[in-house]
XYZ file of C-alpha atoms in Angstrom:
221
model
C 0.000 0.000 0.000
C 1.364 3.434 -0.925
C 2.102 5.928 1.862
C -0.693 8.267 0.726
C -3.264 5.519 0.211
C -5.979 5.239 2.824
C -6.581 1.781 4.322
C -9.715 0.024 3.105
C -12.541 -0.026 5.650
C -13.246 -3.366 7.289
C -16.218 -4.900 9.069
C -16.486 -4.142 12.786
C -18.037 -6.312 15.513
C -19.918 -4.615 18.332
C -21.866 -5.699 21.394
C -24.927 -3.706 20.286
C -26.378 -1.818 17.307
C -25.282 1.558 18.668
C -21.676 0.466 18.079
C -20.255 1.901 21.295
C -18.375 -1.198 22.471
C -16.400 -3.796 20.509
C -16.772 -7.526 21.053
C -17.404 -10.153 22.265
C -14.441 -12.157 20.926
C -12.894 -15.552 21.500
C -9.326 -16.060 22.713
C -8.097 -15.855 19.123
C -9.687 -12.443 18.599
C -12.512 -13.657 16.367
C -16.147 -12.567 16.885
C -17.776 -15.062 19.227
C -21.138 -14.754 20.970
C -24.069 -12.448 20.258
C -23.479 -9.023 18.780
C -23.753 -6.765 15.725
C -21.444 -6.861 12.703
C -21.333 -3.649 10.674
C -19.895 -3.916 7.180
C -18.420 -1.036 5.140
C -20.752 0.784 2.690
C -20.590 -0.525 -0.892
C -18.619 1.570 -3.406
C -20.693 4.109 -5.346
C -20.174 6.218 -8.444
C -19.445 9.930 -8.483
C -23.118 10.953 -8.881
C -24.606 8.181 -6.735
C -25.859 8.517 -3.181
C -23.898 6.626 -0.551
C -25.668 3.571 0.817
C -25.391 2.209 4.339
C -23.305 -0.898 4.857
C -24.750 -4.339 5.508
C -25.572 -5.229 9.114
C -25.725 -8.630 10.793
C -27.382 -8.956 14.189
C -27.075 -12.241 16.026
C -24.685 -14.904 17.257
C -21.310 -15.789 15.766
C -19.024 -18.728 16.534
C -15.302 -18.338 15.886
C -15.865 -15.586 13.344
C -18.789 -17.062 11.361
C -22.551 -16.588 11.634
C -24.112 -19.423 13.628
C -27.663 -19.728 14.974
C -30.661 -17.426 14.607
C -29.860 -13.967 13.293
C -30.880 -11.072 11.066
C -28.916 -9.789 8.059
C -29.837 -6.484 6.407
C -28.286 -5.642 3.022
C -27.531 -2.127 1.838
C -30.180 -2.495 -0.909
C -32.938 -3.111 1.665
C -33.126 -6.905 1.489
C -33.496 -8.623 4.870
C -32.975 -12.225 5.985
C -34.236 -13.401 9.358
C -33.574 -17.007 10.268
C -30.964 -19.565 11.155
C -27.362 -19.887 9.999
C -24.943 -22.812 10.041
C -21.213 -22.246 9.441
C -21.915 -18.810 7.989
C -24.636 -19.857 5.529
C -28.411 -19.590 5.592
C -29.588 -23.012 6.749
C -32.879 -24.168 8.278
C -35.988 -22.026 8.670
C -35.763 -18.431 7.482
C -37.528 -15.488 5.858
C -36.027 -13.405 3.043
C -37.624 -10.079 2.126
C -36.385 -8.638 -1.179
C -36.203 -4.993 -2.330
C -39.126 -5.552 -4.754
C -41.288 -6.676 -1.761
C -41.016 -10.320 -2.701
C -40.921 -12.598 0.352
C -39.726 -16.175 0.779
C -40.634 -18.095 3.943
C -39.308 -21.606 4.309
C -36.297 -23.878 4.484
C -32.723 -23.076 3.418
C -29.551 -25.048 2.802
C -26.134 -23.600 1.896
C -27.583 -20.115 1.272
C -30.254 -21.450 -1.126
C -33.981 -22.122 -0.846
C -34.160 -25.857 -0.213
C -37.133 -27.869 1.044
C -40.720 -26.727 1.632
C -41.421 -23.013 1.373
C -43.654 -20.207 0.135
C -42.445 -17.475 -2.228
C -44.692 -14.447 -2.700
C -43.292 -12.465 -5.616
C -43.250 -8.702 -5.975
C -45.952 -8.829 -8.672
C -48.329 -10.734 -6.379
C -47.747 -14.225 -7.816
C -47.166 -16.970 -5.253
C -45.513 -20.385 -5.281
C -45.968 -22.807 -2.405
C -44.207 -26.142 -2.449
C -40.786 -27.727 -2.658
C -37.449 -26.169 -3.622
C -34.127 -27.783 -4.483
C -30.895 -25.766 -4.532
C -32.760 -22.487 -5.076
C -35.187 -23.706 -7.762
C -38.789 -24.921 -7.721
C -38.474 -28.703 -7.677
C -40.933 -31.353 -6.498
C -44.598 -30.874 -5.712
C -45.938 -27.328 -5.698
C -48.615 -24.826 -6.671
C -48.036 -21.552 -8.521
C -50.766 -18.870 -8.477
C -50.746 -16.171 -11.170
C -52.370 -13.081 -9.672
C -52.928 -11.127 -12.897
C -54.331 -14.066 -14.908
C -56.278 -15.727 -12.098
C -54.971 -19.188 -12.972
C -52.695 -21.684 -11.263
C -50.365 -24.606 -11.911
C -50.608 -27.584 -9.566
C -48.271 -30.545 -9.794
C -44.667 -31.563 -10.284
C -41.766 -29.191 -10.909
C -38.258 -30.048 -12.113
C -35.217 -27.771 -12.086
C -37.389 -24.651 -11.860
C -39.879 -25.591 -14.620
C -43.384 -27.039 -14.434
C -43.213 -30.616 -15.749
C -46.511 -32.390 -15.077
C -49.844 -31.598 -13.479
C -52.911 -29.390 -13.780
C -53.243 -25.972 -15.370
C -56.426 -24.506 -13.853
C -57.788 -21.471 -15.692
C -59.873 -18.609 -14.309
C -63.118 -19.894 -15.881
C -62.638 -23.343 -14.331
C -61.246 -25.036 -17.435
C -58.498 -27.550 -16.684
C -55.632 -29.031 -18.663
C -53.994 -32.042 -17.016
C -50.868 -33.434 -18.595
C -47.230 -32.793 -19.415
C -45.459 -29.493 -20.021
C -42.299 -28.399 -21.835
C -39.926 -25.614 -20.815
C -41.509 -22.196 -20.680
C -44.751 -23.578 -19.196
C -45.854 -24.867 -22.603
C -48.574 -27.557 -22.370
C -47.785 -30.634 -24.482
C -50.076 -33.630 -24.098
C -52.931 -34.610 -21.808
C -56.630 -34.138 -21.100
C -58.505 -30.852 -21.437
C -61.790 -29.959 -19.773
C -63.557 -26.904 -21.191
C -66.194 -25.453 -18.850
C -68.428 -23.558 -21.298
C -69.254 -26.425 -23.651
C -68.729 -28.929 -20.800
C -66.355 -30.758 -23.124
C -63.552 -33.121 -22.137
C -60.955 -34.291 -24.641
C -57.610 -36.007 -24.767
C -55.118 -34.542 -27.181
C -51.987 -32.518 -27.775
C -51.027 -28.885 -28.151
C -49.468 -28.159 -31.521
C -46.314 -26.074 -31.855
C -48.424 -23.061 -32.858
C -50.298 -23.279 -29.525
C -53.588 -24.662 -30.871
C -55.324 -27.633 -29.250
C -55.825 -30.860 -31.216
C -58.445 -32.973 -29.429
C -59.168 -36.596 -30.263
C -62.852 -36.683 -29.479
C -65.314 -35.917 -26.685
C -65.239 -37.771 -23.369
C -67.924 -37.916 -20.728
C -67.272 -35.054 -18.281
C -68.542 -36.992 -15.265
C -67.740 -35.904 -11.696
C -65.487 -38.956 -11.411
C -63.574 -38.041 -14.578
C -63.118 -34.446 -13.413
C -61.890 -35.571 -10.001
C -59.284 -37.750 -11.707
C -57.707 -34.816 -13.563
């Protein structure tokens, strides 16, 4: 470092949010116990307003976050939940700057296990996650369209299940990437028509003939 160069700011560990007293620390000088870690503000451009630094409130063990704590990012995002060896792990709630909220299980800093994600646009997914992606059984509600997808997800995409439309129509079958229906059974409410068939590449439905839309058949979709 040059003689005229200022040292880079570092994170500081305090006993409380006011930042009046340092510590607590272990014998090796690492943060250990319950306290508040204040991180330096992120770098900003010449015409940008300075943002506050990140803040962690909670327990640390030998210098890493451990146990139930709260982390607030400079952009307004907040995580409240448990940590293991410095990573989000177990039950926790993440609130994003766009007002999206995830409540559920975490593993290695990623959504993992059962949870509920309410997106900033009002959509909501409730079900299973794997390594940060929708994976397993789950339901996705589209607020603006009034429809929902119920069934099996794989690697973030809807793979198989029911597409329930606002008017009560239902498509039950398989889906390709991009939530594109492929093959299955369609029930149309207005003509009370049920058909098996496929969706063509241009998005039109090719049905194979009417089926009896009995209560039993509808329940099986």
